[in-house]
Short mmCIF file of C-alpha atoms in Angstrom, two decimals:
data_model
loop_
_atom_site.label_atom_id
_atom_site.label_comp_id
_atom_site.label_asym_id
_atom_site.label_seq_id
_atom_site.Cartn_x
_atom_site.Cartn_y
_atom_site.Cartn_z
CA UNK A 284 0.00 0.00 0.00
CA UNK A 285 1.13 3.54 -0.77
CA UNK A 286 0.55 4.62 2.83
CA UNK A 287 3.27 2.17 3.94
CA UNK A 288 5.80 4.13 1.90
CA UNK A 289 4.68 7.61 2.97
CA UNK A 290 7.40 8.13 5.63
CA UNK A 291 10.08 7.26 3.07
CA UNK A 292 8.53 9.57 0.50
CA UNK A 293 8.27 12.32 3.13
CA UNK A 294 11.96 11.91 3.97
CA UNK A 295 12.96 12.35 0.30
CA UNK A 296 10.74 15.44 0.02
CA UNK A 297 12.35 16.94 3.12
CA UNK A 298 15.79 16.22 1.65
CA UNK A 299 14.75 18.04 -1.53
CA UNK A 300 13.60 20.99 0.59
CA UNK A 301 17.08 21.08 2.20
CA UNK A 302 15.81 20.28 5.69
CA UNK A 303 18.83 19.23 7.82
CA UNK A 304 19.45 15.52 7.30
CA UNK A 305 18.97 14.40 10.92
CA UNK A 306 15.70 16.33 11.26
CA UNK A 307 14.41 15.04 7.93
CA UNK A 308 14.97 11.43 9.01
CA UNK A 309 13.48 12.04 12.47
CA UNK A 310 10.37 13.78 11.09
CA UNK A 311 9.84 10.97 8.58
CA UNK A 312 10.15 8.37 11.34
CA UNK A 313 7.79 10.30 13.61
CA UNK A 314 5.21 10.49 10.81
CA UNK A 315 5.04 6.68 10.78
CA UNK A 316 4.12 6.55 14.46
CA UNK A 317 1.51 9.27 13.96
CA UNK A 318 -0.01 7.71 10.82
CA UNK A 319 0.05 4.06 11.89
CA UNK A 320 -1.55 4.49 15.29
CA UNK A 321 -1.03 0.85 16.28
CA UNK A 322 2.47 1.52 17.65
CA UNK A 323 2.75 3.60 20.87
CA UNK A 324 4.33 6.99 20.29
CA UNK A 325 6.76 6.48 23.16
CA UNK A 326 8.47 3.76 21.06
CA UNK A 327 9.73 6.59 18.83
CA UNK A 328 11.53 8.19 21.77
CA UNK A 329 12.80 4.82 23.02
CA UNK A 330 14.32 3.99 19.65
CA UNK A 331 16.00 7.39 19.49
CA UNK A 332 17.49 7.01 22.97
CA UNK A 333 18.53 3.33 22.84
CA UNK A 334 20.54 3.99 19.68
CA UNK A 335 23.09 5.79 21.84
CA UNK A 336 23.46 2.79 24.17
CA UNK A 337 26.20 1.23 22.07
CA UNK A 338 29.72 0.41 23.13
CA UNK A 339 31.15 0.25 19.53
CA UNK A 340 29.86 3.76 18.76
CA UNK A 341 32.12 5.18 21.49
CA UNK A 342 34.90 4.86 18.91
CA UNK A 343 33.44 7.79 16.96
CA UNK A 344 34.01 10.60 19.51
CA UNK A 345 37.37 9.13 20.47
CA UNK A 346 38.72 9.08 16.91
CA UNK A 347 37.24 12.52 16.15
CA UNK A 348 38.97 13.86 19.27
CA UNK A 349 42.25 12.20 18.30
CA UNK A 350 42.05 13.83 14.86
CA UNK A 351 41.40 17.23 16.40
CA UNK A 352 44.38 16.84 18.72
CA UNK A 353 46.65 15.85 15.83
CA UNK A 354 45.57 18.90 13.83
CA UNK A 355 46.14 21.20 16.80
CA UNK A 356 49.56 19.67 17.40
CA UNK A 357 50.78 20.75 13.96
CA UNK A 358 51.13 17.25 12.56
CA UNK A 359 49.71 18.43 9.23
CA UNK A 360 52.72 20.69 8.62
CA UNK A 361 55.15 17.79 9.08
CA UNK A 362 53.16 15.55 6.78
CA UNK A 363 53.02 18.36 4.20
CA UNK A 364 56.83 18.52 4.19
CA UNK A 365 56.91 14.75 3.62
CA UNK A 366 54.38 15.05 0.77
CA UNK A 367 56.50 17.80 -0.79
CA UNK A 368 59.60 15.61 -0.61
CA UNK A 369 57.73 12.75 -2.28
CA UNK A 370 55.96 14.52 -5.17
CA UNK A 371 57.11 18.16 -5.24
CA UNK A 372 59.00 17.49 -8.48
CA UNK A 373 55.91 16.28 -10.38
CA UNK A 374 53.81 18.36 -12.78
CA UNK A 375 50.94 19.86 -10.81
CA UNK A 376 52.97 19.40 -7.65
CA UNK A 377 50.63 21.24 -5.29
CA UNK A 378 47.65 19.15 -6.40
CA UNK A 379 49.69 15.95 -6.17
CA UNK A 380 50.81 16.97 -2.68
CA UNK A 381 47.15 17.42 -1.79
CA UNK A 382 46.35 13.77 -2.61
CA UNK A 383 49.47 12.47 -0.86
CA UNK A 384 48.75 14.58 2.21
CA UNK A 385 45.14 13.30 2.30
CA UNK A 386 46.44 9.72 2.14
CA UNK A 387 48.83 10.35 5.03
CA UNK A 388 46.12 12.13 7.02
CA UNK A 389 43.54 9.40 6.41
CA UNK A 390 44.64 7.41 9.42
CA UNK A 391 44.65 10.47 11.66
CA UNK A 392 41.51 12.54 11.16
CA UNK A 393 38.94 9.73 10.56
CA UNK A 394 36.69 12.35 8.95
CA UNK A 395 36.46 13.18 5.24
CA UNK A 396 34.78 16.48 6.02
CA UNK A 397 37.60 17.46 8.38
CA UNK A 398 40.17 16.58 5.71
CA UNK A 399 38.31 18.57 3.04
CA UNK A 400 38.22 21.66 5.24
CA UNK A 401 41.88 21.31 6.19
CA UNK A 402 43.13 20.69 2.64
CA UNK A 403 41.04 23.53 1.20
CA UNK A 404 42.37 25.98 3.80
CA UNK A 405 46.02 24.89 3.62
CA UNK A 406 46.62 24.02 -0.04
CA UNK A 407 43.65 25.63 -1.81
CA UNK A 408 44.90 29.25 -1.56
CA UNK A 409 48.44 28.10 -2.45
CA UNK A 410 47.13 26.52 -5.67
CA UNK A 411 45.16 29.63 -6.59
CA UNK A 412 48.26 31.81 -6.01
CA UNK A 413 50.18 29.44 -8.30
CA UNK A 414 47.62 30.10 -11.08
CA UNK A 415 45.66 26.86 -10.65
CA UNK A 416 41.97 27.23 -11.46
CA UNK A 417 40.00 27.85 -8.22
CA UNK A 418 37.48 25.24 -9.34
CA UNK A 419 40.27 22.71 -9.90
CA UNK A 420 41.68 23.48 -6.44
CA UNK A 421 38.24 22.96 -4.87
CA UNK A 422 37.75 19.68 -6.72
CA UNK A 423 41.10 18.12 -5.84
CA UNK A 424 40.87 19.13 -2.17
CA UNK A 425 37.38 17.62 -1.87
CA UNK A 426 38.11 14.48 -3.91
CA UNK A 427 41.33 13.76 -2.02
CA UNK A 428 39.36 13.85 1.23
CA UNK A 429 37.46 10.73 0.07
CA UNK A 430 40.56 8.66 0.85
CA UNK A 431 39.96 9.28 4.56
CA UNK A 432 36.76 7.21 4.36
CA UNK A 433 38.78 4.08 3.64
CA UNK A 434 42.16 4.31 5.36
CA UNK A 435 41.78 3.44 9.07
CA UNK A 436 40.35 4.69 11.26
CA UNK A 437 37.20 5.58 9.33
CA UNK A 438 33.97 6.77 10.90
CA UNK A 439 31.98 5.39 7.98
CA UNK A 440 33.48 1.91 8.44
CA UNK A 441 32.82 2.06 12.20
CA UNK A 442 29.15 2.91 11.57
CA UNK A 443 28.81 0.19 8.93
CA UNK A 444 30.49 -2.39 11.17
CA UNK A 445 28.20 -1.48 14.06
CA UNK A 446 24.99 -1.66 12.00
CA UNK A 447 25.92 -4.82 10.06
CA UNK A 448 27.68 -6.61 12.93
CA UNK A 449 30.85 -6.91 10.84
CA UNK A 450 34.40 -7.01 12.23
CA UNK A 451 35.63 -3.41 12.34
CA UNK A 452 39.21 -4.68 12.42
CA UNK A 453 38.73 -6.51 9.10
CA UNK A 454 37.01 -3.46 7.65
CA UNK A 455 39.91 -1.22 8.69
CA UNK A 456 42.48 -3.49 7.04
CA UNK A 457 40.24 -4.02 4.01
CA UNK A 458 40.08 -0.29 3.32
CA UNK A 459 43.84 0.23 2.94
CA UNK A 460 44.34 -1.06 -0.62
CA UNK A 461 41.16 0.57 -2.01
CA UNK A 462 42.25 3.84 -0.39
CA UNK A 463 45.63 3.64 -2.11
CA UNK A 464 43.94 2.80 -5.43
CA UNK A 465 41.78 5.90 -5.12
CA UNK A 466 44.88 7.98 -4.42
CA UNK A 467 46.58 6.55 -7.53
CA UNK A 468 43.53 7.29 -9.68
CA UNK A 469 43.33 10.89 -8.48
CA UNK A 470 47.05 11.44 -9.03
CA UNK A 471 46.80 10.04 -12.57
CA UNK A 472 43.95 12.39 -13.52
CA UNK A 473 45.78 15.28 -11.86
CA UNK A 474 48.92 14.55 -13.90
CA UNK A 475 46.98 14.58 -17.19
CA UNK A 476 45.14 17.83 -16.42
CA UNK A 477 48.23 19.53 -14.98
CA UNK A 478 50.26 18.72 -18.09
CA UNK A 479 47.59 20.18 -20.38
CA UNK A 480 47.25 23.36 -18.33
CA UNK A 481 50.90 23.86 -17.48
CA UNK A 482 50.60 23.54 -13.70
CA UNK A 483 54.26 23.55 -12.74
CA UNK A 484 56.30 21.42 -10.32
CA UNK A 485 57.75 23.08 -7.22
CA UNK A 486 61.27 22.08 -8.20
CA UNK A 487 63.02 20.48 -11.15
CA UNK A 488 64.22 17.28 -9.50
CA UNK A 489 63.25 14.75 -6.87
CA UNK A 490 64.18 16.10 -3.42
CA UNK A 491 66.67 13.29 -2.91
CA UNK A 492 67.03 10.53 -0.36
CA UNK A 493 68.54 12.71 2.43
CA UNK A 494 65.69 15.26 2.31
CA UNK A 495 63.08 12.51 2.05
CA UNK A 496 64.68 10.69 4.98
CA UNK A 497 64.64 13.81 7.18
CA UNK A 498 60.99 14.49 6.33
CA UNK A 499 60.09 10.86 7.02
CA UNK A 500 61.81 10.82 10.39
CA UNK A 501 60.15 14.10 11.38
CA UNK A 502 56.72 12.67 10.49
CA UNK A 503 57.39 9.20 11.92
CA UNK A 504 55.40 9.68 15.11
CA UNK A 505 52.35 10.75 13.08
CA UNK A 506 52.76 7.90 10.58
CA UNK A 507 52.95 5.38 13.40
CA UNK A 508 49.39 6.06 14.56
CA UNK A 509 47.48 4.05 11.87
CA UNK A 510 49.96 1.20 12.29
CA UNK A 511 49.50 1.38 16.05
CA UNK A 512 45.70 1.12 15.62
CA UNK A 513 45.70 -1.77 13.13
CA UNK A 514 48.35 -3.83 14.97
CA UNK A 515 46.66 -3.30 18.33
CA UNK A 516 43.27 -4.43 17.03
CA UNK A 517 44.73 -7.36 15.08
CA UNK A 518 46.54 -8.88 18.04
CA UNK A 519 43.75 -8.28 20.51
CA UNK A 520 45.60 -5.70 22.56
CA UNK A 521 42.48 -3.56 22.42
CA UNK A 522 39.09 -3.48 20.69
CA UNK A 523 38.26 -0.86 18.02
CA UNK A 524 36.44 1.16 20.68
CA UNK A 525 39.35 0.94 23.11
CA UNK A 526 41.65 1.83 20.21
CA UNK A 527 39.91 5.19 19.97
CA UNK A 528 40.51 5.97 23.64
CA UNK A 529 44.12 4.79 23.54
CA UNK A 530 44.73 6.77 20.34
CA UNK A 531 43.55 9.94 22.11
CA UNK A 532 46.11 9.34 24.86
CA UNK A 533 48.80 8.45 22.31
CA UNK A 534 48.20 11.61 20.25
CA UNK A 535 48.32 13.79 23.37
CA UNK A 536 51.68 12.28 24.33
CA UNK A 537 53.03 12.64 20.79
CA UNK A 538 51.85 16.24 20.43
CA UNK A 539 53.01 17.32 23.88
CA UNK A 540 56.25 15.44 24.40
CA UNK A 541 57.47 14.22 20.99
CA UNK A 542 56.68 17.32 18.93
CA UNK A 543 56.27 19.80 21.81
CA UNK A 544 53.63 21.67 19.82
CA UNK A 545 50.52 20.80 21.83
CA UNK A 546 49.59 22.55 25.06
CA UNK A 547 47.10 21.27 27.58
CA UNK A 548 45.35 24.65 27.41
CA UNK A 549 44.42 23.75 23.80
CA UNK A 550 42.44 20.66 24.83
CA UNK A 551 39.17 22.33 25.98
CA UNK A 552 38.69 23.98 22.59
CA UNK A 553 39.48 20.72 20.76
CA UNK A 554 37.03 18.85 22.98
CA UNK A 555 34.31 21.43 22.27
CA UNK A 556 34.80 20.94 18.51
CA UNK A 557 34.68 17.18 19.04
CA UNK A 558 31.39 17.41 20.92
CA UNK A 559 29.82 19.45 18.10
CA UNK A 560 31.11 17.13 15.36
CA UNK A 561 30.11 13.97 17.23
CA UNK A 562 26.67 15.32 18.12
CA UNK A 563 25.76 15.87 14.48
CA UNK A 564 26.63 12.24 13.67
CA UNK A 565 24.90 10.80 16.75
CA UNK A 566 21.66 12.74 16.17
CA UNK A 567 21.60 11.24 12.70
CA UNK A 568 22.16 7.73 14.09
CA UNK A 569 19.37 8.22 16.66
CA UNK A 570 16.94 9.40 13.99
CA UNK A 571 17.95 6.52 11.71
CA UNK A 572 17.28 4.04 14.53
CA UNK A 573 13.67 5.20 14.72
CA UNK A 574 13.43 5.17 10.92
CA UNK A 575 14.86 1.65 10.93
CA UNK A 576 12.02 0.54 13.22
CA UNK A 577 9.55 1.81 10.61
CA UNK A 578 11.39 -0.10 7.86
CA UNK A 579 11.34 -3.31 9.89
CA UNK A 580 7.69 -2.91 10.95
CA UNK A 581 6.51 -2.45 7.38
CA UNK A 582 8.85 -5.24 6.14
CA UNK A 583 10.33 -2.91 3.54
CA UNK A 584 13.82 -4.53 3.53
CA UNK A 585 12.38 -7.99 2.65
CA UNK A 586 10.18 -6.39 0.00
CA UNK A 587 13.16 -4.64 -1.54
CA UNK A 588 15.21 -7.83 -1.24
CA UNK A 589 12.58 -9.81 -3.14
CA UNK A 590 12.44 -7.13 -5.82
CA UNK A 591 16.22 -7.04 -6.28
CA UNK A 592 16.54 -10.82 -6.31
CA UNK A 593 13.76 -10.96 -8.90
CA UNK A 594 16.01 -8.93 -11.18
CA UNK A 595 19.03 -11.22 -10.81
CA UNK A 596 20.55 -13.73 -8.40
CA UNK A 597 24.05 -13.23 -9.77
CA UNK A 598 26.02 -11.68 -6.86
CA UNK A 599 28.30 -9.49 -8.98
CA UNK A 600 25.50 -8.26 -11.22
CA UNK A 601 23.39 -7.50 -8.14
CA UNK A 602 26.29 -5.50 -6.64
CA UNK A 603 26.59 -3.52 -9.88
CA UNK A 604 22.85 -2.77 -9.80
CA UNK A 605 23.12 -1.65 -6.18
CA UNK A 606 26.07 0.56 -7.11
CA UNK A 607 24.02 2.18 -9.87
CA UNK A 608 21.16 2.76 -7.42
CA UNK A 609 23.52 4.23 -4.81
CA UNK A 610 25.11 6.60 -7.32
CA UNK A 611 21.66 7.97 -8.14
CA UNK A 612 20.68 8.20 -4.46
CA UNK A 613 24.03 9.81 -3.66
CA UNK A 614 23.18 12.80 -5.82
CA UNK A 615 20.25 13.56 -3.48
CA UNK A 616 21.11 12.11 -0.06
CA UNK A 617 24.14 12.89 2.11
CA UNK A 618 26.53 9.92 2.38
CA UNK A 619 26.46 9.20 6.12
CA UNK A 620 22.68 9.26 6.32
CA UNK A 621 22.42 6.99 3.27
CA UNK A 622 24.91 4.60 4.88
CA UNK A 623 22.85 4.44 8.07
CA UNK A 624 19.56 3.92 6.21
CA UNK A 625 20.70 1.50 3.51
CA UNK A 626 23.05 -0.83 5.41
CA UNK A 627 20.27 -2.79 7.18
CA UNK A 628 18.41 -3.08 3.86
CA UNK A 629 21.22 -4.43 1.70
CA UNK A 630 23.37 -6.52 4.06
CA UNK A 631 20.79 -9.32 4.63
CA UNK A 632 20.14 -9.54 0.87
CA UNK A 633 23.79 -9.91 -0.02
CA UNK A 634 24.56 -12.27 2.86
CA UNK A 635 22.07 -14.76 1.37
CA UNK A 636 23.95 -14.59 -1.93
CA UNK A 637 27.31 -15.25 -0.26
CA UNK A 638 28.80 -11.77 -0.66
CA UNK A 639 31.36 -11.05 2.04
CA UNK A 640 30.14 -8.22 4.33
CA UNK A 641 33.65 -6.72 4.43
CA UNK A 642 33.73 -6.57 0.64
CA UNK A 643 30.28 -4.99 0.50
CA UNK A 644 31.14 -2.58 3.32
CA UNK A 645 34.12 -1.19 1.42
CA UNK A 646 32.10 -0.92 -1.80
CA UNK A 647 29.21 0.77 0.03
CA UNK A 648 31.36 3.27 1.93
CA UNK A 649 33.40 4.07 -1.20
CA UNK A 650 30.26 4.64 -3.25
CA UNK A 651 28.53 6.82 -0.68
CA UNK A 652 31.67 8.83 0.05
CA UNK A 653 32.07 9.59 -3.66
CA UNK A 654 28.61 11.13 -3.25
CA UNK A 655 30.30 13.63 -0.94
CA UNK A 656 31.88 15.35 -3.96
CA UNK A 657 28.89 14.92 -6.25
CA UNK A 658 26.52 17.83 -6.89
CA UNK A 659 24.02 18.89 -5.70
CA UNK A 660 24.41 17.88 -2.02
CA UNK A 661 28.02 16.69 -1.68
CA UNK A 662 29.23 17.72 1.76
CA UNK A 663 32.93 17.91 0.86
CA UNK A 664 31.98 19.79 -2.32
CA UNK A 665 30.25 22.44 -0.22
CA UNK A 666 33.18 22.73 2.18
CA UNK A 667 35.90 23.17 -0.45
CA UNK A 668 33.75 25.38 -2.69
CA UNK A 669 32.85 27.64 0.21
CA UNK A 670 36.46 28.04 1.33
CA UNK A 671 37.63 28.87 -2.21
CA UNK A 672 34.43 30.71 -3.27
CA UNK A 673 33.78 28.49 -6.29
CA UNK A 674 30.30 28.46 -7.95
CA UNK A 675 28.65 25.03 -8.14
CA UNK A 676 28.45 25.10 -11.94
CA UNK A 677 32.24 25.60 -12.22
CA UNK A 678 32.85 22.85 -9.70
CA UNK A 679 30.50 20.47 -11.54
CA UNK A 680 32.37 20.80 -14.84
CA UNK A 681 35.78 20.41 -13.20
CA UNK A 682 34.87 17.34 -11.12
CA UNK A 683 33.73 15.13 -14.03
CA UNK A 684 37.09 13.51 -14.95
CA UNK A 685 37.81 12.83 -11.28
CA UNK A 686 34.38 11.25 -10.81
CA UNK A 687 35.01 9.05 -13.85
CA UNK A 688 38.33 7.83 -12.41
CA UNK A 689 36.84 7.13 -8.98
CA UNK A 690 33.91 5.25 -10.52
CA UNK A 691 36.38 3.05 -12.41
CA UNK A 692 38.02 2.19 -9.09
CA UNK A 693 34.59 1.49 -7.62
CA UNK A 694 33.74 -0.91 -10.47
CA UNK A 695 37.10 -2.68 -9.98
CA UNK A 696 36.40 -3.10 -6.25
CA UNK A 697 32.97 -4.51 -7.11
CA UNK A 698 34.12 -6.97 -9.77
CA UNK A 699 37.25 -8.18 -7.98
CA UNK A 700 36.52 -8.84 -4.28
CA UNK A 701 40.08 -9.94 -3.59
CA UNK A 702 41.30 -6.36 -4.02
CA UNK A 703 39.50 -5.70 -0.75
CA UNK A 704 39.71 -9.10 0.93
CA UNK A 705 43.25 -10.31 0.36
CA UNK A 706 44.79 -8.07 3.02
CA UNK A 707 42.19 -8.87 5.76
CA UNK A 708 42.57 -12.56 4.90
CA UNK A 709 46.33 -12.22 5.17
CA UNK A 710 46.22 -10.41 8.50
CA UNK A 711 43.26 -12.15 10.16
CA UNK A 712 43.02 -15.40 8.21
CA UNK A 713 40.33 -16.25 5.69
CA UNK A 714 36.88 -15.21 6.84
CA UNK A 715 34.05 -17.71 7.36
#
C-alpha cells in the first residue's frame, strides 16, 4: 500500500527541501508513528534514545577527538613537508601533494569532512596563487578527502560495522588497498590535467634521499598512529572502541612530548569541537534508529530484497545494480545518512547470496563517500567550494574527470573482491 511508503517519500521530500538531514529522518520516522496508530508513540523516543546505548559507537568521539588533537599539534605541517619531498618534483605538484597529504592524514583525522576543510584551507589558496583554477583546487581538495573514508580509522566503516555486525578490524584493514587505489587514480587524472594546463612542479628534481629521509623521520610519530591502531586491534591488545581511547592518549603524548607543539590549554577547545562534530553524527544515528524501526515494521527490507533478487541472483550483477542505485541516491542524499539507512536493507540480501560483508562494506562506503563530492548535495563539495568561493556550476564541470576515475576504481572493487579481501585474509586469516 502507498501509505506504507509515505514516511520514506516524506523523507525524500524533506531532503529536496534542504531540511537538515537528521531532522528530515526524524520527522519521517515520527510520521510513521503518527499515521500508523497501532504503535505507541513512546516507542519513537525509546528507539532514538537506545541507539546511543552502544559500546562500539564510542569509537566515533574518540577518533574525532584524536584527529582534532593531531591537527592542533601541527602534525599536518610535518606531513606536508613529507608530501613535498615525495611529489614536489611532479607536474601539478601542489595538487599531487594534496592527494598524498590526504592519504597520510587518512589514518589520523577519521573524517572526510575534516580533511576537506583542512586541505582547502592549507593548499587551496596556495594553488590559486600558483595560477591553478580555483574550481580545480576545490575539486582536488574535496576528492582527495574521500581517501579518509577508507584508510583506518574511518567513521563510515565504524558505523557500517556497528549496524551490520561486521568485524571493524577486518574493515579497517580491508580499506587500505582501495584507499591507495583511489589515491593513484586521483594522481593520474591530476597529472593529465596539470600537463595540459601547465601547472608547474615546485622544483626540477626529486628532493633526494637525504631530504626525504629527514621528512620521514620528522613525520614518523604521526605515521605510526594508523599502524598502532591496526596492529593493536589485530593482536587483541584492544578493541576498536578501546583503540579510539588509547589513540587519544597516544596523540596527546606525541603532540606534547614528541613534537612539543601541543599545550594542555588547547584541549578544551578541541574537545568542544569534538562534541559538536560527534553530536551531528549521533543525532543522525538516533533518527535513523527510529526510521529503521519503521522499515522493519513495514517489512520494507524484505520487499526490496525480493524485488532485487527478482532482477538477478548473480552476486556481482546485483552488486553492480546496487552501485548504480547508490550513485543515483548519492546525488540527493548525504553519504552518512544513506549509509545508516541502507546498510540494514542491503546486508541481509547480499549475505544470502554469499557476498562477504567486508567486501560490500568497502564498496558501500566508497560509493557513498564519492557522493560527498557529487553535486548537488556533496558535503565535501560544499566545504571546499565555500572556502575557495567556487560556484557550483564551475565545480561540476571540473569534477567530471575525477568522478570518472573514482567510478572506475569502484567498479574494480565490485568486480574483484580480492582487491578488498586479500589483506584482511592475510592479517586475520580467511573469513568464514
